[in-house]
mmCIF file of C-alpha atoms in Angstrom:
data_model
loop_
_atom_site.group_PDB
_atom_site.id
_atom_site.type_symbol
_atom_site.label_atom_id
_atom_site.label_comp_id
_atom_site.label_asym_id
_atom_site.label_seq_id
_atom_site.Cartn_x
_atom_site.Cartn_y
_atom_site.Cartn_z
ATOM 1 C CA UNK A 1 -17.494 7.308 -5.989
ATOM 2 C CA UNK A 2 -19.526 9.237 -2.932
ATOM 3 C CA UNK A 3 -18.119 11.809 -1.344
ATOM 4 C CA UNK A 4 -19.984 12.295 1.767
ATOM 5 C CA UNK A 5 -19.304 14.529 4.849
ATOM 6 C CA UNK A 6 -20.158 12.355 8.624
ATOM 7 C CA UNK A 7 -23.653 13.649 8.317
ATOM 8 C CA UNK A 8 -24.160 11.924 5.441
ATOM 9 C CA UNK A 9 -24.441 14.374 2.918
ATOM 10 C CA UNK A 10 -22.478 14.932 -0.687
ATOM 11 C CA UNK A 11 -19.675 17.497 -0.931
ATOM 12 C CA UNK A 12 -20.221 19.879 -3.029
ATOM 13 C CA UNK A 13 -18.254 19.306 -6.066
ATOM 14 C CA UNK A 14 -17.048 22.936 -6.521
ATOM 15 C CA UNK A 15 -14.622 22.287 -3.506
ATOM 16 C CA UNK A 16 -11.671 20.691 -3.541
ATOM 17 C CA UNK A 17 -12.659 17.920 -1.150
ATOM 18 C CA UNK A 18 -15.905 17.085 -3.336
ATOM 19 C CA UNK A 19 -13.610 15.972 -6.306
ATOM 20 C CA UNK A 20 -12.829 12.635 -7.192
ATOM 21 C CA UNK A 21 -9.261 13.499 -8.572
ATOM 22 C CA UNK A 22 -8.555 14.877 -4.813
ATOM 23 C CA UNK A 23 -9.264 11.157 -3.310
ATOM 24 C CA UNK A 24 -7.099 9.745 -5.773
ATOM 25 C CA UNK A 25 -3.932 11.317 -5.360
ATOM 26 C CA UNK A 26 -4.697 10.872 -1.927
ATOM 27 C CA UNK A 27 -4.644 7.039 -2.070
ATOM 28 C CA UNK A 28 -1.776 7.521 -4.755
ATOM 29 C CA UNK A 29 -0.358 9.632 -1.941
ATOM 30 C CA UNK A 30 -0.678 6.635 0.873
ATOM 31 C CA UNK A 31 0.771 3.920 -2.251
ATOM 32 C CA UNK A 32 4.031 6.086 -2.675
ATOM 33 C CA UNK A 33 4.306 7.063 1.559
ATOM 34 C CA UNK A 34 4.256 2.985 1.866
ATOM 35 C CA UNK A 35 6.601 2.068 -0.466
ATOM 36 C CA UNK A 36 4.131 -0.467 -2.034
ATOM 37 C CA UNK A 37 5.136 -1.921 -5.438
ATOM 38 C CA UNK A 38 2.110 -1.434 -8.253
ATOM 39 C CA UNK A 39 -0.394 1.183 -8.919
ATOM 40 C CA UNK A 40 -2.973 2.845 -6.292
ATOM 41 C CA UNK A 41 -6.469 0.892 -7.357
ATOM 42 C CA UNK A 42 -7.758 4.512 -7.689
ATOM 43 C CA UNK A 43 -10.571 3.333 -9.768
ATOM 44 C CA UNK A 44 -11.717 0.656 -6.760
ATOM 45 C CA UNK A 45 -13.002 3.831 -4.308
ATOM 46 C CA UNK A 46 -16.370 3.114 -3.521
ATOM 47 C CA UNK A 47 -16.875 6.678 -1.002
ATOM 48 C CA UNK A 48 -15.299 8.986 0.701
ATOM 49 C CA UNK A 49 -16.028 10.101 4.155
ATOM 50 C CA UNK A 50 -14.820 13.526 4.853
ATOM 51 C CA UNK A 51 -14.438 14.262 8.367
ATOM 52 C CA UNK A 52 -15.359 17.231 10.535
ATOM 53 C CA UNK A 53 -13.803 18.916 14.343
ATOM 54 C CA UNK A 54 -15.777 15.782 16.157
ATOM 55 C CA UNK A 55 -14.130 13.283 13.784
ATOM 56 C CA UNK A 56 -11.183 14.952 12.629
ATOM 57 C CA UNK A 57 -10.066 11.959 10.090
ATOM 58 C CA UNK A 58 -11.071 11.222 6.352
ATOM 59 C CA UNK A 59 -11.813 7.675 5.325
ATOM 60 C CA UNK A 60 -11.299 6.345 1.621
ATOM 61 C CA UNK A 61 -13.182 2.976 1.341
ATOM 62 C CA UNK A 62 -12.890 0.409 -1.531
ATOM 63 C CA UNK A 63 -14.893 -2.072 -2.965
ATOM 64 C CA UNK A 64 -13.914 -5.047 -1.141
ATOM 65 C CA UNK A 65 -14.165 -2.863 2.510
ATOM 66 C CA UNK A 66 -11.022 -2.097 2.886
ATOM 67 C CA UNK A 67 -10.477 1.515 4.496
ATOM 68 C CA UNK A 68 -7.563 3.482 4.177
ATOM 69 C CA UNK A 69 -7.132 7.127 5.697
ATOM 70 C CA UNK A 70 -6.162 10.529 4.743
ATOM 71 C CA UNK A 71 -2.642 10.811 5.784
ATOM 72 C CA UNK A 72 -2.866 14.322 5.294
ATOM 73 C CA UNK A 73 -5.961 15.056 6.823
ATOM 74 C CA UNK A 74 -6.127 12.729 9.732
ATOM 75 C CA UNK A 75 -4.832 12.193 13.314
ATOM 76 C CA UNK A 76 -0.704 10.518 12.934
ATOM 77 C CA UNK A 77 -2.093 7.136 13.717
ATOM 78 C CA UNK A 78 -3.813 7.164 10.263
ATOM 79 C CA UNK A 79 -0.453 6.261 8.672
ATOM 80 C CA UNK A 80 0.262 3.354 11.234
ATOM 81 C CA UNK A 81 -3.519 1.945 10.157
ATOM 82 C CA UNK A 82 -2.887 2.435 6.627
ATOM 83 C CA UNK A 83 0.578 -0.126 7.208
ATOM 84 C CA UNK A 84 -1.763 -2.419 9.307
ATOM 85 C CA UNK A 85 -4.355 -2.936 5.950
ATOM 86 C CA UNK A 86 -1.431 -2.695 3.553
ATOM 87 C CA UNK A 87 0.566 -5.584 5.298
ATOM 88 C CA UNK A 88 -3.300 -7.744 4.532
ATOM 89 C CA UNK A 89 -2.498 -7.011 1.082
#
């Protein structure tokens, strides 16, 4: 998994945002907020885009392309984006 901030570079691993185990309770996180039946495919996160003040969201990207968002960290229409992908599931 890369962790990478919008300018493209890693997150340092000695903050909480530049650890793997952070991203996936996140997705966990978006699994249980949905109400979707099964496990979070934690180990399918390909990277991580962490976010910054010009774009205030955080992107977790599988494999296959599919992007979900921080719906912690992001703007509220994250968790009506994160429904939009789910329902493609």
């Amino acid at each position: 998994m890369r962790i990478i901030d919008m300018n493209g570079k890693e997150c340092p691993k000695d903050l909480e945002w530049g650890q793997e185990k952070y991203w996936q309770d996140r997705l966990m996180e978006i699994w249980s907020n949905h109400g979707v039946k099964g496990i979070a495919p934690t180990n399918e996160i390909e990277s991580v885009h962490v976010g910054n003040a010009s774009y205030p969201l955080n992107e977790i990207i599988l494999k296959d392309g599919k992007k979900f968002y921080d719906e912690l960290n992001s703007p509220s229409w994250a968790y009506e984006e994160n429904q939009k992908m789910l329902n493609l599931l």
